[in-house]
Tab-separated table of C-alpha atoms in Angstrom:
chain	number	residue	atom	x	y	z
C	252	MET	CA	162.705	144.782	136.670
C	253	ALA	CA	162.791	142.404	133.691
C	254	LYS	CA	160.392	142.830	130.784
C	255	ASN	CA	158.157	139.928	129.885
C	256	LYS	CA	157.924	138.704	126.315
C	257	GLY	CA	155.574	140.802	124.174
C	258	THR	CA	152.310	139.452	122.814
C	259	ARG	CA	153.118	140.393	119.206
C	260	ILE	CA	155.399	138.034	117.326
C	261	ILE	CA	156.843	138.134	113.813
C	262	ILE	CA	155.620	135.322	111.543
C	263	THR	CA	156.364	134.225	107.981
C	264	LEU	CA	153.632	133.450	105.438
C	265	ARG	CA	154.253	131.170	102.437
C	266	SER	CA	151.997	130.277	99.514
C	267	THR	CA	150.449	126.829	99.733
C	268	LYS	CA	148.668	126.616	96.394
C	269	CYS	CA	151.060	128.304	94.008
C	270	LYS	CA	150.630	126.686	90.610
C	271	ALA	CA	154.010	127.863	89.318
C	272	ILE	CA	155.982	126.295	92.177
C	273	GLU	CA	154.048	123.017	91.999
C	274	SER	CA	154.623	122.728	88.267
C	275	ASN	CA	158.340	123.438	88.735
C	276	ASN	CA	158.611	120.671	91.340
C	277	GLN	CA	156.977	118.198	88.935
C	278	LYS	CA	159.225	119.282	86.068
C	279	LYS	CA	162.287	118.764	88.217
C	280	ASP	CA	161.649	115.030	88.383
C	281	LEU	CA	161.123	114.741	84.633
C	282	VAL	CA	163.848	116.998	83.261
C	283	THR	CA	167.613	116.813	83.724
C	284	ASN	CA	169.265	119.209	86.152
C	285	GLN	CA	170.859	121.312	83.421
C	286	ILE	CA	167.568	122.076	81.661
C	287	TYR	CA	165.767	122.523	84.990
C	288	SER	CA	168.234	125.202	86.113
C	289	ILE	CA	167.435	127.207	82.962
C	290	LYS	CA	163.651	126.993	83.508
C	291	LYS	CA	163.869	127.571	87.250
C	292	GLY	CA	162.933	131.308	87.115
C	293	LYS	CA	160.069	131.018	89.663
C	294	LYS	CA	160.814	131.635	93.339
C	295	LYS	CA	158.967	131.014	96.543
C	296	ILE	CA	157.694	134.325	97.845
C	297	ASP	CA	157.539	134.772	101.616
C	298	TYR	CA	155.655	137.547	103.414
C	299	THR	CA	156.466	138.614	106.967
C	300	THR	CA	153.907	140.101	109.308
C	301	THR	CA	153.080	140.253	113.011
C	302	LYS	CA	150.280	138.639	114.931
C	303	ASN	CA	148.970	138.884	118.463
C	304	ARG	CA	149.765	135.643	120.247
C	305	ARG	CA	146.809	135.963	122.632
C	306	ASN	CA	144.124	136.723	120.034
C	307	THR	CA	145.231	134.184	117.390
C	308	PRO	CA	147.000	131.242	119.057
C	309	ASP	CA	146.518	128.941	116.035
C	310	ARG	CA	148.215	129.295	112.649
C	311	LEU	CA	147.319	132.326	110.574
C	312	GLU	CA	146.108	132.089	106.966
C	313	LEU	CA	145.694	135.137	104.722
C	314	LYS	CA	145.119	135.719	101.023
C	315	LYS	CA	148.096	137.530	99.502
C	316	PHE	CA	149.236	138.250	95.958
C	317	CYS	CA	151.565	135.676	94.386
C	318	PRO	CA	153.643	137.147	91.531
C	319	ASN	CA	154.394	133.651	90.174
C	320	CYS	CA	150.696	132.845	89.684
C	321	ASN	CA	149.694	136.459	89.096
C	322	ALA	CA	146.736	135.904	91.406
C	323	HIS	CA	145.731	136.044	95.075
C	324	THR	CA	146.468	132.715	96.775
C	325	PRO	CA	146.104	131.527	100.388
C	326	GLN	CA	149.281	132.050	102.393
C	327	LYS	CA	149.814	130.002	105.567
C	328	GLU	CA	152.044	130.616	108.538
C	329	ILE	CA	155.209	128.524	108.572
C	330	LYS	CA	157.668	127.838	111.372
Protein backbone atom coordinates (compact mmCIF):
# COMPACT_ATOMS: atom_id res chain seq x y z
CA MET A 1 0.00 0.00 0.00
CA ALA A 2 1.38 3.43 -0.94
CA LYS A 3 1.90 6.11 1.68
CA ASN A 4 0.15 9.42 1.21
CA LYS A 5 2.07 12.67 1.47
CA GLY A 6 2.60 13.80 5.07
CA THR A 7 0.95 16.89 6.50
CA ARG A 8 4.23 18.40 7.71
CA ILE A 9 6.33 20.17 5.11
CA ILE A 10 9.72 21.88 5.28
CA ILE A 11 9.62 25.63 4.63
CA THR A 12 12.22 28.40 4.38
CA LEU A 13 11.90 31.71 6.24
CA ARG A 14 13.68 34.87 5.04
CA SER A 15 13.91 38.32 6.62
CA THR A 16 11.69 40.93 5.00
CA LYS A 17 12.73 44.04 6.90
CA CYS A 18 16.46 43.62 7.33
CA LYS A 19 18.01 47.08 7.38
CA ALA A 20 21.49 45.82 6.50
CA ILE A 21 20.38 44.05 3.32
CA GLU A 22 18.23 46.98 2.18
CA SER A 23 21.08 49.43 2.67
CA ASN A 24 23.44 47.14 0.75
CA ASN A 25 21.01 46.97 -2.18
CA GLN A 26 20.83 50.78 -2.29
CA LYS A 27 24.61 51.12 -2.08
CA LYS A 28 25.02 48.72 -4.97
CA ASP A 29 23.36 51.17 -7.35
CA LEU A 30 25.49 54.08 -6.17
CA VAL A 31 28.92 52.49 -5.82
CA THR A 32 31.05 50.74 -8.42
CA ASN A 33 31.21 46.95 -8.39
CA GLN A 34 34.77 46.84 -7.07
CA ILE A 35 34.01 48.92 -3.97
CA TYR A 36 30.67 47.15 -3.47
CA SER A 37 32.35 43.73 -3.36
CA ILE A 38 34.57 44.95 -0.51
CA LYS A 39 31.62 46.28 1.53
CA LYS A 40 29.38 43.32 0.76
CA GLY A 41 29.97 41.50 4.11
CA LYS A 42 26.24 41.15 4.95
CA LYS A 43 24.40 37.99 3.89
CA LYS A 44 20.80 36.98 3.67
CA ILE A 45 20.06 34.60 6.51
CA ASP A 46 17.51 31.85 5.86
CA TYR A 47 15.86 29.72 8.55
CA THR A 48 14.29 26.34 7.81
CA THR A 49 11.44 24.91 9.82
CA THR A 50 8.40 22.67 9.40
CA LYS A 51 4.74 23.53 9.41
CA ASN A 52 1.53 21.55 9.40
CA ARG A 53 -0.13 22.01 6.03
CA ARG A 54 -3.64 21.43 7.42
CA ASN A 55 -3.42 23.82 10.38
CA THR A 56 -1.64 26.70 8.59
CA PRO A 57 -2.48 26.65 4.87
CA ASP A 58 -1.43 30.30 4.35
CA ARG A 59 2.12 31.65 4.52
CA LEU A 60 3.85 31.56 7.88
CA GLU A 61 5.44 34.63 9.48
CA LEU A 62 7.61 34.44 12.60
CA LYS A 63 9.93 36.81 14.44
CA LYS A 64 13.50 35.49 14.34
CA PHE A 65 16.89 36.96 15.17
CA CYS A 66 18.75 38.63 12.29
CA PRO A 67 22.52 38.79 12.88
CA ASN A 68 22.90 41.54 10.25
CA CYS A 69 20.53 43.89 12.10
CA ASN A 70 21.35 42.48 15.53
CA ALA A 71 17.64 42.50 16.30
CA HIS A 72 14.50 40.36 15.99
CA THR A 73 12.83 40.95 12.61
CA PRO A 74 9.76 39.40 10.94
CA GLN A 75 10.67 36.42 8.78
CA LYS A 76 8.24 35.32 6.05
CA GLU A 77 7.88 32.02 4.27
CA ILE A 78 9.33 31.97 0.77
CA LYS A 79 8.85 29.49 -2.06
